[in-house]
XYZ file of C-alpha atoms in Angstrom:
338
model
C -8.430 -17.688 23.036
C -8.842 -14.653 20.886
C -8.922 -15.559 17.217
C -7.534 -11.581 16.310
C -3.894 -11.004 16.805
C -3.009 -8.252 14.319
C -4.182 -4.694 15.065
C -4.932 -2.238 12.399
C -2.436 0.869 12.311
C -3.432 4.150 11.570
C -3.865 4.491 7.875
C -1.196 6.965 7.073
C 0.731 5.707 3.845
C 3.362 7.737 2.994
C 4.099 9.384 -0.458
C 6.713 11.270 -1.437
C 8.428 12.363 -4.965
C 12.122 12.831 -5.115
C 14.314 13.875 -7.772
C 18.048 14.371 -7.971
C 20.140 16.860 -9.892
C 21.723 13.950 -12.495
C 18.711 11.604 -12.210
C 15.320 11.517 -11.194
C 13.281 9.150 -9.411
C 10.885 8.101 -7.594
C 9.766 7.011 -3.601
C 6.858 6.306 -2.037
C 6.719 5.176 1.610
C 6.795 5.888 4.927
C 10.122 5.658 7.156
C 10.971 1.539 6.902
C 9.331 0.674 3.850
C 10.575 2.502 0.637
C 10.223 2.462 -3.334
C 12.661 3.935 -5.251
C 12.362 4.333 -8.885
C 15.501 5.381 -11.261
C 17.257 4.804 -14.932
C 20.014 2.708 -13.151
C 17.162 -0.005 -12.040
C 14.230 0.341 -9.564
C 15.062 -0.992 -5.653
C 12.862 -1.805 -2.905
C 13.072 -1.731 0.555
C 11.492 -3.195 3.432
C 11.941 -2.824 6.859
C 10.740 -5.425 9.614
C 9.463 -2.921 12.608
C 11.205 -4.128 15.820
C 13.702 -5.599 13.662
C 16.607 -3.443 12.683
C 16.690 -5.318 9.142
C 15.476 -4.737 5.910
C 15.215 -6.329 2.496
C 16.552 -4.681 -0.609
C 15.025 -6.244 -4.421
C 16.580 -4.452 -7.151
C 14.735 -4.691 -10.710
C 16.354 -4.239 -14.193
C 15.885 -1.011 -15.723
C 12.749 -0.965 -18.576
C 10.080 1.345 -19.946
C 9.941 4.648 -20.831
C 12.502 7.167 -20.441
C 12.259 11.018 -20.026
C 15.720 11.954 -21.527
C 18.229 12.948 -18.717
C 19.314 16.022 -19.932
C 15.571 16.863 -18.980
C 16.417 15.264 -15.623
C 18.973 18.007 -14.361
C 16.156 20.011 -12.315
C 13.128 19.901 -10.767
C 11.158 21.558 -13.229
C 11.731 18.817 -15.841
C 7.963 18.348 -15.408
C 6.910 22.024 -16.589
C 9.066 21.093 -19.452
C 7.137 18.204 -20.863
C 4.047 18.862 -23.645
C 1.213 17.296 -22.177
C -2.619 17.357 -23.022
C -4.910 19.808 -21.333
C -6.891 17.355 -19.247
C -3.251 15.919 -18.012
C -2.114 19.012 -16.652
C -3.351 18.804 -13.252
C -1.835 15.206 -12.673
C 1.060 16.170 -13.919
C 1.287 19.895 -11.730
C -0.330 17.942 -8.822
C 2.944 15.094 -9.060
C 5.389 18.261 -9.316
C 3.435 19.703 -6.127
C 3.999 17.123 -4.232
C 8.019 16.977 -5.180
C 8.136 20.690 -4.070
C 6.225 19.289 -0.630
C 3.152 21.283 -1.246
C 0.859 18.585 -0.474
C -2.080 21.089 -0.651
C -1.469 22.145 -3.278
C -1.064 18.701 -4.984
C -4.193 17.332 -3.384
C -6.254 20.150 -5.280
C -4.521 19.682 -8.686
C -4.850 15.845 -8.294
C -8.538 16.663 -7.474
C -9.564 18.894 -10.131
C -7.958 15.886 -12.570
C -9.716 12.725 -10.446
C -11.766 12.047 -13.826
C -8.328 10.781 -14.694
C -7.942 7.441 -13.149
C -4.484 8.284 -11.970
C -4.967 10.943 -11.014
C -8.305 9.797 -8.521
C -5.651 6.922 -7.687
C -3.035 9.288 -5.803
C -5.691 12.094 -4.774
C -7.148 8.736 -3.241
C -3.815 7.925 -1.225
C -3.538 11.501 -0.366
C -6.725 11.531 0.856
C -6.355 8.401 3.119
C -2.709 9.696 4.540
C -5.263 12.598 5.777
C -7.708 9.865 7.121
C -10.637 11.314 5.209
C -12.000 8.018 4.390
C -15.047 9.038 3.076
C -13.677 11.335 0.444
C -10.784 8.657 -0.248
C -13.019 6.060 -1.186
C -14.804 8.053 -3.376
C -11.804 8.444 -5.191
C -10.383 5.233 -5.519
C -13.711 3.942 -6.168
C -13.784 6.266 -9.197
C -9.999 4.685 -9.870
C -11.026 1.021 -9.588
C -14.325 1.646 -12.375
C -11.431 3.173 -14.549
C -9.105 0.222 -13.925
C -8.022 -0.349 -17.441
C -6.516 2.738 -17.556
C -4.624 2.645 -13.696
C -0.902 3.171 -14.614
C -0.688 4.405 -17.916
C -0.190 8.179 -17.233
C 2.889 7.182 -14.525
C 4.298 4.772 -17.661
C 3.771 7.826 -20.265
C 6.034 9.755 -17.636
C 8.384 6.722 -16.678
C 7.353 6.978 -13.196
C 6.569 3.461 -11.610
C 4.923 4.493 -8.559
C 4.794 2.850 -5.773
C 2.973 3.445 -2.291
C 3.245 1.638 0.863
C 0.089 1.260 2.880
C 0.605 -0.177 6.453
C -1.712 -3.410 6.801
C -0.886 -4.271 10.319
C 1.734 -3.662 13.091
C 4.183 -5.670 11.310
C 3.119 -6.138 8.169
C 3.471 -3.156 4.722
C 1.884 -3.943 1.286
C 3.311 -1.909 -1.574
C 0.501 -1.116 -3.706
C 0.790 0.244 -7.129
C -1.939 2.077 -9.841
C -3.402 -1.224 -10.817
C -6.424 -2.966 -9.410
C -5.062 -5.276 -6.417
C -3.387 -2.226 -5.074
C -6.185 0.176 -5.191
C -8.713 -2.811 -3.587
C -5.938 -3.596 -1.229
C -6.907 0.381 -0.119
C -10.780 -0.163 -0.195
C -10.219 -3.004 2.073
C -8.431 -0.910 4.595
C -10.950 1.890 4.396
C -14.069 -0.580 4.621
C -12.785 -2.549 7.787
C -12.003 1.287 9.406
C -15.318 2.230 8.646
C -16.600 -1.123 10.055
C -17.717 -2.873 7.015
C -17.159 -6.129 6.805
C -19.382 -6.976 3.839
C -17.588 -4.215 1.305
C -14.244 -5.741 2.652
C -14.595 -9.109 1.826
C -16.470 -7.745 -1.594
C -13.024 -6.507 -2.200
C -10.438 -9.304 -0.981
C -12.816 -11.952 -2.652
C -12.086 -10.229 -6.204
C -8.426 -10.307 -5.255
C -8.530 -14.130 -4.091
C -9.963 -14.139 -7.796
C -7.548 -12.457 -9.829
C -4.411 -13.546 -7.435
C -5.278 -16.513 -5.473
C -1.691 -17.097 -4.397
C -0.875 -13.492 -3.057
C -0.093 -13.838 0.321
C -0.960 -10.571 1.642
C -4.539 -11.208 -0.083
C -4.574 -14.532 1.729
C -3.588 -12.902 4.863
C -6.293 -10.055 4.832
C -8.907 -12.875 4.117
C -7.826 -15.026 7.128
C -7.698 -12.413 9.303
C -11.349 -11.268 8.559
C -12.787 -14.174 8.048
C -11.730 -15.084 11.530
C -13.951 -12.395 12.858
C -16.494 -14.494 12.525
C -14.764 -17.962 13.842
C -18.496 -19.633 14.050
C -19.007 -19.680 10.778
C -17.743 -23.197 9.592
C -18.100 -22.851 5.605
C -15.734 -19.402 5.895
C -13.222 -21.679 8.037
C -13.059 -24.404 5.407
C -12.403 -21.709 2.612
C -9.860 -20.385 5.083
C -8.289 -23.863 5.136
C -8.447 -23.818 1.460
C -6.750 -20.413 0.550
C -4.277 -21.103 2.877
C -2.902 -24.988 1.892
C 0.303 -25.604 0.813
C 1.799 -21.764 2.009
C 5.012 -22.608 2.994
C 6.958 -20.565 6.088
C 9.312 -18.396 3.652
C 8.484 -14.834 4.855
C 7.191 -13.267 7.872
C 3.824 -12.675 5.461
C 3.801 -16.731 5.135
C 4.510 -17.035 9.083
C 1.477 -14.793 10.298
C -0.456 -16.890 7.488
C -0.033 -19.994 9.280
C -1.525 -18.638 12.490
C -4.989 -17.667 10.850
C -4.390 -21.407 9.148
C -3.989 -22.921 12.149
C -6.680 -20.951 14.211
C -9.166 -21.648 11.026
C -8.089 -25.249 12.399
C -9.393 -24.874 15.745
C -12.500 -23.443 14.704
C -13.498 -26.790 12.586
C -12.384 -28.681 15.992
C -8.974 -30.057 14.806
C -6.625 -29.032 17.458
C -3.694 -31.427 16.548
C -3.497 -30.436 12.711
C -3.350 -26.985 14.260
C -0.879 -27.701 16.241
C 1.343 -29.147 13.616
C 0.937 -26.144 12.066
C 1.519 -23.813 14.193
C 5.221 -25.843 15.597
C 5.739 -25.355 11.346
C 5.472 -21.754 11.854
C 7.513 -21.919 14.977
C 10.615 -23.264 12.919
C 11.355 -20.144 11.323
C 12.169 -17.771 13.899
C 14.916 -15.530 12.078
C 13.572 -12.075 10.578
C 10.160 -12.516 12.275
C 8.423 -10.652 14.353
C 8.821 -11.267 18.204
C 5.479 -10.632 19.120
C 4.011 -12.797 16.150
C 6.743 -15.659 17.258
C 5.313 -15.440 21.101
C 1.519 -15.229 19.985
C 2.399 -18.533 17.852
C 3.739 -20.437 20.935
C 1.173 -18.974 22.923
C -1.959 -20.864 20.692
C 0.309 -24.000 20.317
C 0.802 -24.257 24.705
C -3.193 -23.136 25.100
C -3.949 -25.961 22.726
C -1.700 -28.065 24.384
C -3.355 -26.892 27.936
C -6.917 -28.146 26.196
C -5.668 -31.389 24.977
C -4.869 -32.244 28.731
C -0.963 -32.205 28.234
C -0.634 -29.372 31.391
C 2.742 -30.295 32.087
C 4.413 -29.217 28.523
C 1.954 -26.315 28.560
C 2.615 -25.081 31.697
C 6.627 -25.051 30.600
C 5.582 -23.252 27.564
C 4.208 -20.567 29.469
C 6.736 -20.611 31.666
C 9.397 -19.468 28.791
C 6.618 -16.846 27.267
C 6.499 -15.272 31.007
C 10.149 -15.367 31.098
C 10.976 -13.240 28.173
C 7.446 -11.213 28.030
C 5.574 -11.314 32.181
C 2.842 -8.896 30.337
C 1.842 -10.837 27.466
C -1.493 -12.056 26.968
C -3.081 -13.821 30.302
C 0.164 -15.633 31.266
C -0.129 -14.323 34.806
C -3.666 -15.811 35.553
C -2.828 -19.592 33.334
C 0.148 -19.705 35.865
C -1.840 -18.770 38.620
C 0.777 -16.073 39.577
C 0.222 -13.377 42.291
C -0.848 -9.823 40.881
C 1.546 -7.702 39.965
C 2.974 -4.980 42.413
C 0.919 -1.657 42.073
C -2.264 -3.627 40.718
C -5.564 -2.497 41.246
């Protein structure tokens, strides 16, 4: 069977900076997956692609505030005393408001020894799919990590971008160090490199072992490489005791359960994977059918034909064009094949 399921999206986060006439704030994201960041309390929300439903968290409000009466139009920013060498961060964040992203990319730019500012002209950059140039950037970001997020706290702006990670799945990354490696990673496996990817995910595993889109971005390249058995125990590892909460958690279990295979232990697999099957509400449909899928193939390989063939019986049923389900039930080719 074939050990990847998820397939990278274009990198295109989204960014944008709103402000209302009584209040300002804040969202980053692209449509489905949105930050919003206000005085009356900070909300985000998540959309499940395929879905129709999203998930709302609303925080309590906190940090600084730029008084409102400075709020009441959107050149509250021109209004501000800042520092010389803050300027262009702040006139590139105003830029990008006005939707001169241009415009904001070279202000952002000629501030990037700012590691703020390097963080967003990063982003920017990758929306643009200039990888090269983004890296650069956010490389320049991560060496000035101790200082990620305190120019968007001096401004009470808790930004917030969302960077698609897969098909179904949307990390929100902020100015801090998981979120700007969360980037790298993305950029490094576009660019084909494996080694600077893991570099990356293995200082996350460090500094967050129990983040589960960490853990999920280490399964899933780890199980490039499916032969190598000391990366499959430490996929084993990373993943114990993840329980089926979120769709994150579901698509977890997979890699867990493939990492499974790979050490030859098909029937702990397949207790995982008829865990990950018991959640079926909010999830994907195509990450619910690849999950039955491996379970009936494993099934198929363990001799039990009978309760795999019905398996695939139901997956043809609802999906006749998934996977090889045609060919394991020995069907006839489809009308109009070649």
């Amino acid at each position: 069977m074939s050990f990847r399921f998820w397939r990278r999206v274009r990198l295109a986060p989204g960014v944008t900076l709103n402000l209302s006439k009584s209040t300002a704030s804040v969202s980053f994201g692209p449509r489905g997956a949105k930050y919003t960041i206000s005085p009356r309390g900070n909300r985000s929300t998540v959309g499940l692609p395929g879905t129709g439903l999203f998930y709302t968290v609303h925080d309590r409000p906190g940090g600084a505030r730029v008084p409102q009466r400075d709020r009441l139009s959107l050149g509250f920013f021109r209004r501000l005393v800042t520092p010389a060498d803050e300027r262009g961060f702040v006139d590139g964040l105003r830029a990008l408001n006005d939707g001169k992203d241009a415009v904001a990319l070279e202000e952002l730019e000629a501030a990037r020894t700012l590691p703020d500012a390097a963080w967003m002209a990063g982003m920017l950059r990758l929306q643009r799919e200039d990888l090269a140039t983004a890296r650069a950037h956010l490389t320049r970001a991560l060496e000035g990590r101790a200082e990620l997020g305190v120019l968007y706290a001096k401004y009470g702006i808790d930004a917030q971008i969302s960077l698609p990670v897969t098909d179904e799945i949307t990390a929100h990354v902020r100015p801090r160090e998981r979120g700007t490696r969360l980037a790298l990673v993305e950029i490094a496996q576009a660019e084909r490199d494996p080694a600077s990817a893991m570099g990356h995910i293995e200082a996350l595993l460090v500094a967050g072992p129990g983040d589960p889109v960490v853990v999920l971005s280490f399964a899933e390249l780890a199980l490039d490489t499916p032969g190598d058995r000391a990366l499959m125990e430490r996929v084993v590892e990373v993943t114990a005791g993840h329980v089926n909460e979120t769709p994150v958690d579901t698509a977890v279990l997979l890699y867990r359960a493939r990492a499974l295979v790979a050490l030859g232990l098909p029937e702990a697999a397949i207790k995982v994977l008829t865990l990950a099957n018991r959640r079926r509400k909010d999830r994907p449909v195509t990450l619910m059918r690849q999950i039955r899928y491996d379970r009936a193939v494993l099934h198929e390989q363990m001799g039990r034909r009978a309760q795999a063939r019905r398996a695939f019986e139901r997956l043809y049923a609802e999906d006749p064009g998934f996977a090889d389900l045609r060919d394991r039930l020995a069907l006839s080719p489809s009308p109009g094949a070649a």
